[in-house]
Amino acid sequence: MPYVDRQNRICGFLDIEENENSGKFLRRYFILDTQQGSLVWFMDNPQNLPIGADCVGSLKLTYISKVSDATKQRPKAEFCFVINAGMRKFFLQANDQQDLVDWVNALNKATKITVPKSSESQQNSENQKILPDVVGPKKQVSYRTDIIGGVPIITQTQHEGGDGANRSEREALQRSHSQLPYFLGRPAQEQSVIKSGYCVKQGAVMRNWKRRYFLLEENAMSYFKSDLEKEPLRMIPLKEVHKVQECKQSDIMMRDNLFEVVTTSRTFYIQADSPVEMHSWIKAISGAIVAQRGPGRSAATPAAAVYLS
């Protein structure tokens, strides 16, 4: 049975098919470390190995999409389960049925990614401390609120200092944008930003999940490595979006608060940090599409249309 060690890691022995499709299972000692975000395995309990002994294998938890019973896939391997990780499937054998259930539940629980909050809140608190010192007490910023497609949009109208604002002031103002629920407008962009914030997105090739900063504008949705980046990793034109809805395959992917943006060339799977935030993104994207194409040409699905009403 897996147990929790003094470092709060889940540990225990399992048999693993290290060479894919070889049918040969080897006894290994596994450590599930959620703090390090990894699953590692050794020849034996590291306490019984020489100091500094390397692990035999490792797997990042962000690459794992699902862990499930595999007795039907491998009928000759008793108490077998499978870890789906990108392009590879890892088959493992537990000691008994209860051991199988415990490991499957522990791994699925560890790989259900939620958007990190602690680092963001710490960064925002630091920004709030820095901003008054940089911008100064005399600098004032005013905003205008418009309703487009049923979605509130906040745009900056003017601020004291005009063209004479130096670079540090603009950067400080840019950092403060992430503190608003719907902020529009990086200084270099002319389009209005309808919604912005962090979500977790599945990669197209490796199928791993990474935290990205999303920016929804009037004509496109972009995502960045962080909110401090100026160049997006990718821009998705709204004219190419066929539908946006809560992901019906969330049970398969074992991820909560998952929604999908279906385009001409690809389906983007995006995970919000709460059900409320997920519905907010669906409503905002659907509203932007309605505003762009008109009510009669919305790309929203019936499920998404509920949010618009």
Tab-separated table of C-alpha atoms in Angstrom:
chain	number	residue	atom	x	y	z
A	1	MET	CA	0.000	0.000	0.000
A	2	PRO	CA	1.266	3.527	-0.691
A	3	TYR	CA	2.157	5.505	2.406
A	4	VAL	CA	3.028	9.120	3.222
A	5	ASP	CA	6.621	9.687	4.340
A	6	ARG	CA	7.997	12.410	6.627
A	7	GLN	CA	8.358	14.783	3.654
A	8	ASN	CA	4.642	14.391	2.870
A	9	ARG	CA	5.364	12.336	-0.257
A	10	ILE	CA	3.387	9.268	-1.320
A	11	CYS	CA	5.703	6.259	-1.582
A	12	GLY	CA	5.591	2.538	-2.280
A	13	PHE	CA	6.630	-0.345	-4.501
A	14	LEU	CA	5.101	-0.973	-7.929
A	15	ASP	CA	6.054	-2.997	-11.006
A	16	ILE	CA	6.520	-0.909	-14.148
A	17	GLU	CA	6.871	-1.723	-17.829
A	18	GLU	CA	9.869	0.546	-18.438
A	19	ASN	CA	10.266	-0.455	-22.092
A	20	GLU	CA	6.988	0.258	-23.827
A	21	ASN	CA	5.111	-2.812	-25.168
A	22	SER	CA	7.851	-5.138	-23.881
A	23	GLY	CA	5.506	-6.951	-21.504
A	24	LYS	CA	8.321	-7.084	-18.951
A	25	PHE	CA	7.512	-5.511	-15.574
A	26	LEU	CA	10.282	-4.557	-13.132
A	27	ARG	CA	10.003	-3.913	-9.400
A	28	ARG	CA	10.643	-0.270	-8.536
A	29	TYR	CA	10.200	2.072	-5.568
A	30	PHE	CA	7.980	5.064	-6.474
A	31	ILE	CA	7.821	8.519	-4.901
A	32	LEU	CA	4.954	10.887	-5.774
A	33	ASP	CA	6.149	14.381	-4.855
A	34	THR	CA	3.451	17.012	-5.386
A	35	GLN	CA	5.702	19.802	-4.103
A	36	GLN	CA	8.263	19.090	-6.835
A	37	GLY	CA	5.523	18.198	-9.319
A	38	SER	CA	7.038	14.839	-10.244
A	39	LEU	CA	6.732	11.073	-10.033
A	40	VAL	CA	10.134	9.371	-9.677
A	41	TRP	CA	11.141	5.740	-9.256
A	42	PHE	CA	14.269	4.012	-7.948
A	43	MET	CA	15.757	0.510	-7.956
A	44	ASP	CA	14.928	0.332	-4.246
A	45	ASN	CA	13.977	2.578	-1.349
A	46	PRO	CA	16.569	5.410	-1.517
A	47	GLN	CA	17.288	4.789	2.173
A	48	ASN	CA	18.686	1.394	1.150
A	49	LEU	CA	20.732	2.772	-1.752
A	50	PRO	CA	24.123	4.550	-1.685
A	51	ILE	CA	23.918	8.246	-0.879
A	52	GLY	CA	23.308	10.254	-4.026
A	53	ALA	CA	21.972	7.322	-6.071
A	54	ASP	CA	20.067	8.522	-9.117
A	55	CYS	CA	16.488	7.580	-9.889
A	56	VAL	CA	15.756	5.071	-12.638
A	57	GLY	CA	13.028	7.203	-14.185
A	58	SER	CA	10.909	10.287	-13.625
A	59	LEU	CA	7.792	11.916	-14.990
A	60	LYS	CA	6.515	15.469	-14.599
A	61	LEU	CA	2.970	15.611	-13.290
A	62	THR	CA	2.046	18.280	-15.860
A	63	TYR	CA	2.512	15.682	-18.612
A	64	ILE	CA	-0.033	13.299	-17.090
A	65	SER	CA	-3.539	13.601	-18.535
A	66	LYS	CA	-5.213	10.564	-16.940
A	67	VAL	CA	-4.530	7.530	-14.755
A	68	SER	CA	-6.924	4.570	-14.950
A	69	ASP	CA	-7.422	0.829	-14.505
A	70	ALA	CA	-5.837	-1.132	-17.380
A	71	THR	CA	-6.857	-4.712	-16.614
A	72	LYS	CA	-8.803	-4.886	-19.890
A	73	GLN	CA	-5.860	-3.540	-21.893
A	74	ARG	CA	-3.411	-5.893	-20.203
A	75	PRO	CA	-5.478	-8.931	-19.122
A	76	LYS	CA	-2.352	-10.982	-18.327
A	77	ALA	CA	-1.003	-8.300	-15.957
A	78	GLU	CA	-2.821	-8.536	-12.638
A	79	PHE	CA	-3.858	-5.285	-10.871
A	80	CYS	CA	-2.571	-3.237	-13.811
A	81	PHE	CA	-3.173	0.489	-14.330
A	82	VAL	CA	-1.960	2.957	-16.946
A	83	ILE	CA	-0.560	6.498	-16.804
A	84	ASN	CA	-1.307	8.501	-19.960
A	85	ALA	CA	1.510	11.015	-20.391
A	86	GLY	CA	1.765	12.865	-23.695
A	87	MET	CA	2.817	10.478	-26.446
A	88	ARG	CA	3.590	7.640	-24.007
A	89	LYS	CA	1.602	5.245	-21.851
A	90	PHE	CA	3.183	3.802	-18.699
A	91	PHE	CA	1.723	0.495	-17.516
A	92	LEU	CA	2.203	-0.425	-13.861
A	93	GLN	CA	1.186	-3.311	-11.603
A	94	ALA	CA	0.010	-2.804	-8.050
A	95	ASN	CA	0.299	-5.342	-5.246
A	96	ASP	CA	-3.461	-5.885	-4.937
A	97	GLN	CA	-6.776	-4.284	-5.896
A	98	GLN	CA	-6.775	-1.816	-2.985
A	99	ASP	CA	-3.197	-0.816	-3.800
A	100	LEU	CA	-4.282	-0.165	-7.406
A	101	VAL	CA	-7.218	2.006	-6.319
A	102	ASP	CA	-5.071	4.000	-3.869
A	103	TRP	CA	-2.365	4.736	-6.460
A	104	VAL	CA	-4.854	5.669	-9.196
A	105	ASN	CA	-6.694	8.045	-6.871
A	106	ALA	CA	-3.475	9.589	-5.535
A	107	LEU	CA	-2.052	10.182	-9.019
A	108	ASN	CA	-5.282	11.621	-10.428
A	109	LYS	CA	-5.636	13.922	-7.445
A	110	ALA	CA	-2.026	15.115	-7.819
A	111	THR	CA	-2.389	15.799	-11.543
A	112	LYS	CA	-5.577	17.843	-11.322
A	113	ILE	CA	-3.857	21.184	-11.956
A	114	THR	CA	-5.323	24.401	-10.612
A	115	VAL	CA	-4.018	27.836	-11.470
A	116	PRO	CA	-1.416	28.901	-8.877
A	117	LYS	CA	-2.629	31.754	-6.730
A	118	SER	CA	0.028	32.349	-4.086
A	119	SER	CA	2.698	33.660	-6.439
A	120	GLU	CA	0.169	35.853	-8.256
A	121	SER	CA	-1.182	37.383	-5.084
A	122	GLN	CA	2.343	38.007	-3.876
A	123	GLN	CA	3.262	39.647	-7.178
A	124	ASN	CA	0.114	41.800	-7.149
A	125	SER	CA	0.818	42.936	-3.593
A	126	GLU	CA	4.348	43.872	-4.640
A	127	ASN	CA	2.979	45.793	-7.633
A	128	GLN	CA	0.593	47.684	-5.392
A	129	LYS	CA	3.515	48.719	-3.218
A	130	ILE	CA	5.697	49.743	-6.145
A	131	LEU	CA	3.095	51.640	-8.156
A	132	PRO	CA	2.560	54.674	-5.850
A	133	ASP	CA	6.311	55.246	-5.579
A	134	VAL	CA	6.835	55.133	-9.325
A	135	VAL	CA	3.790	56.959	-10.611
A	136	GLY	CA	3.590	59.457	-7.768
A	137	PRO	CA	0.573	60.863	-5.937
A	138	LYS	CA	-0.229	63.469	-8.599
A	139	LYS	CA	-0.694	60.971	-11.431
A	140	GLN	CA	-4.339	60.108	-12.013
A	141	VAL	CA	-5.876	57.624	-14.423
A	142	SER	CA	-9.493	57.719	-15.592
A	143	TYR	CA	-11.499	54.982	-17.310
A	144	ARG	CA	-14.685	54.644	-19.361
A	145	THR	CA	-17.067	51.681	-19.103
A	146	ASP	CA	-18.919	50.493	-22.236
A	147	ILE	CA	-21.237	47.519	-22.779
A	148	ILE	CA	-20.429	45.485	-25.912
A	149	GLY	CA	-22.383	42.306	-26.516
A	150	GLY	CA	-23.537	42.287	-22.910
A	151	VAL	CA	-19.947	42.336	-21.658
A	152	PRO	CA	-18.610	45.263	-19.571
A	153	ILE	CA	-15.485	46.779	-21.112
A	154	ILE	CA	-13.194	49.192	-19.291
A	155	THR	CA	-10.958	51.474	-21.365
A	156	GLN	CA	-8.429	54.064	-20.294
A	157	THR	CA	-9.418	57.568	-21.404
A	158	GLN	CA	-6.599	59.822	-20.207
A	159	HIS	CA	-4.085	60.290	-17.451
A	160	GLU	CA	-2.217	63.252	-16.136
A	161	GLY	CA	1.277	63.589	-17.526
A	162	GLY	CA	0.353	63.060	-21.186
A	163	ASP	CA	3.152	62.264	-23.583
A	164	GLY	CA	5.716	63.240	-21.014
A	165	ALA	CA	5.187	60.047	-19.021
A	166	ASN	CA	8.473	58.224	-18.924
A	167	ARG	CA	9.119	54.538	-19.487
A	168	SER	CA	9.050	53.534	-15.819
A	169	GLU	CA	5.609	55.108	-15.422
A	170	ARG	CA	4.238	53.182	-18.380
A	171	GLU	CA	5.710	49.913	-17.133
A	172	ALA	CA	4.253	50.470	-13.673
A	173	LEU	CA	0.863	51.205	-15.217
A	174	GLN	CA	1.138	48.043	-17.313
A	175	ARG	CA	1.857	45.971	-14.210
A	176	SER	CA	-1.223	47.401	-12.531
A	177	HIS	CA	-3.468	46.201	-15.384
A	178	SER	CA	-3.566	42.655	-14.046
A	179	GLN	CA	-5.195	43.938	-10.838
A	180	LEU	CA	-8.408	44.947	-12.627
A	181	PRO	CA	-11.099	42.309	-13.344
A	182	TYR	CA	-11.522	43.496	-16.942
A	183	PHE	CA	-8.694	45.727	-18.041
A	184	LEU	CA	-8.255	47.123	-21.465
A	185	GLY	CA	-5.289	48.109	-22.917
A	186	ARG	CA	-1.625	47.617	-22.982
A	187	PRO	CA	-0.030	50.918	-24.029
A	188	ALA	CA	1.094	49.582	-27.410
A	189	GLN	CA	-2.327	48.189	-28.369
A	190	GLU	CA	-5.255	50.044	-29.846
A	191	GLN	CA	-7.881	47.328	-29.359
A	192	SER	CA	-9.929	47.152	-26.198
A	193	VAL	CA	-9.311	44.232	-23.850
A	194	ILE	CA	-12.539	42.567	-22.744
A	195	LYS	CA	-11.082	40.107	-20.260
A	196	SER	CA	-7.669	38.976	-19.054
A	197	GLY	CA	-6.230	36.561	-16.540
A	198	TYR	CA	-4.289	33.359	-15.944
A	199	CYS	CA	-5.498	29.915	-17.011
A	200	VAL	CA	-3.875	26.543	-17.662
A	201	LYS	CA	-3.698	25.413	-21.315
A	202	GLN	CA	-2.918	22.076	-22.911
A	203	GLY	CA	-0.043	22.051	-25.394
A	204	ALA	CA	-0.635	20.975	-28.995
A	205	VAL	CA	2.315	18.577	-29.367
A	206	MET	CA	3.375	17.168	-25.982
A	207	ARG	CA	-0.130	17.517	-24.499
A	208	ASN	CA	1.319	18.898	-21.271
A	209	TRP	CA	-0.404	21.653	-19.287
A	210	LYS	CA	1.124	25.069	-18.727
A	211	ARG	CA	0.027	28.259	-17.003
A	212	ARG	CA	-0.518	31.087	-19.459
A	213	TYR	CA	-1.805	34.668	-19.360
A	214	PHE	CA	-4.861	35.134	-21.618
A	215	LEU	CA	-6.028	38.370	-23.184
A	216	LEU	CA	-9.434	38.644	-24.897
A	217	GLU	CA	-9.849	41.576	-27.262
A	218	GLU	CA	-12.549	42.660	-29.699
A	219	ASN	CA	-11.225	40.587	-32.600
A	220	ALA	CA	-8.908	37.992	-31.074
A	221	MET	CA	-7.840	36.087	-27.991
A	222	SER	CA	-4.110	35.821	-27.272
A	223	TYR	CA	-2.052	34.046	-24.653
A	224	PHE	CA	1.327	35.006	-23.234
A	225	LYS	CA	3.979	33.340	-21.112
A	226	SER	CA	3.179	35.896	-18.387
A	227	ASP	CA	1.356	39.196	-17.962
A	228	LEU	CA	4.678	41.051	-18.328
A	229	GLU	CA	5.315	39.769	-21.867
A	230	LYS	CA	4.498	42.055	-24.788
A	231	GLU	CA	4.564	39.485	-27.596
A	232	PRO	CA	1.941	36.715	-27.435
A	233	LEU	CA	2.827	33.064	-27.873
A	234	ARG	CA	-0.218	32.798	-30.117
A	235	MET	CA	-3.194	34.848	-31.247
A	236	ILE	CA	-6.554	33.223	-32.024
A	237	PRO	CA	-8.747	35.348	-34.350
A	238	LEU	CA	-12.369	35.259	-33.202
A	239	LYS	CA	-13.522	34.938	-36.810
A	240	GLU	CA	-11.978	31.439	-36.803
A	241	VAL	CA	-13.784	30.325	-33.629
A	242	HIS	CA	-16.660	27.940	-34.359
A	243	LYS	CA	-17.803	27.416	-30.776
A	244	VAL	CA	-16.815	27.869	-27.138
A	245	GLN	CA	-18.297	25.687	-24.414
A	246	GLU	CA	-17.670	23.766	-21.231
A	247	CYS	CA	-15.617	20.738	-22.172
A	248	LYS	CA	-17.701	17.577	-22.267
A	249	GLN	CA	-14.527	15.489	-22.116
A	250	SER	CA	-13.462	16.875	-18.738
A	251	ASP	CA	-14.145	13.485	-17.141
A	252	ILE	CA	-11.754	11.871	-19.593
A	253	MET	CA	-9.062	14.471	-19.003
A	254	MET	CA	-9.695	14.436	-15.233
A	255	ARG	CA	-9.616	18.230	-15.037
A	256	ASP	CA	-12.095	20.561	-13.378
A	257	ASN	CA	-13.316	23.881	-14.790
A	258	LEU	CA	-12.290	22.900	-18.322
A	259	PHE	CA	-13.663	24.601	-21.433
A	260	GLU	CA	-12.836	24.331	-25.111
A	261	VAL	CA	-12.406	26.892	-27.870
A	262	VAL	CA	-12.958	25.174	-31.209
A	263	THR	CA	-11.370	26.863	-34.242
A	264	THR	CA	-10.923	25.977	-37.886
A	265	SER	CA	-7.562	24.312	-37.319
A	266	ARG	CA	-7.513	23.239	-33.664
A	267	THR	CA	-9.423	22.787	-30.418
A	268	PHE	CA	-7.899	24.652	-27.468
A	269	TYR	CA	-8.467	23.086	-24.038
A	270	ILE	CA	-8.296	25.694	-21.270
A	271	GLN	CA	-8.710	25.224	-17.520
A	272	ALA	CA	-9.880	28.075	-15.295
A	273	ASP	CA	-9.272	28.223	-11.559
A	274	SER	CA	-12.964	27.961	-10.610
A	275	PRO	CA	-16.382	27.182	-12.143
A	276	VAL	CA	-17.334	30.853	-11.891
A	277	GLU	CA	-14.207	31.908	-13.772
A	278	MET	CA	-14.791	29.223	-16.413
A	279	HIS	CA	-18.331	30.475	-17.094
A	280	SER	CA	-17.016	34.045	-17.116
A	281	TRP	CA	-14.535	33.192	-19.881
A	282	ILE	CA	-17.203	31.364	-21.919
A	283	LYS	CA	-19.576	34.314	-21.580
A	284	ALA	CA	-16.895	36.884	-22.436
A	285	ILE	CA	-15.663	35.022	-25.538
A	286	SER	CA	-19.212	34.333	-26.726
A	287	GLY	CA	-20.130	37.991	-26.163
A	288	ALA	CA	-17.109	39.165	-28.148
A	289	ILE	CA	-18.105	36.896	-31.033
A	290	VAL	CA	-21.668	38.223	-30.969
A	291	ALA	CA	-20.392	41.819	-30.952
A	292	GLN	CA	-18.119	41.062	-33.897
A	293	ARG	CA	-20.524	39.071	-36.089
A	294	GLY	CA	-23.919	40.140	-34.863
A	295	PRO	CA	-26.507	38.063	-32.960
A	296	GLY	CA	-27.604	36.156	-36.039
A	297	ARG	CA	-24.097	34.898	-36.773
A	298	SER	CA	-22.885	33.891	-33.333
A	299	ALA	CA	-20.475	30.969	-33.127
A	300	ALA	CA	-21.674	30.170	-29.629
A	301	THR	CA	-23.198	26.778	-28.949
A	302	PRO	CA	-26.610	26.369	-27.282
A	303	ALA	CA	-24.802	25.809	-23.972
A	304	ALA	CA	-22.828	28.987	-24.409
A	305	ALA	CA	-25.906	30.860	-25.561
A	306	VAL	CA	-27.422	30.309	-22.127
A	307	TYR	CA	-24.685	32.390	-20.632
A	308	LEU	CA	-25.384	35.188	-23.100
A	309	SER	CA	-29.043	35.326	-22.123
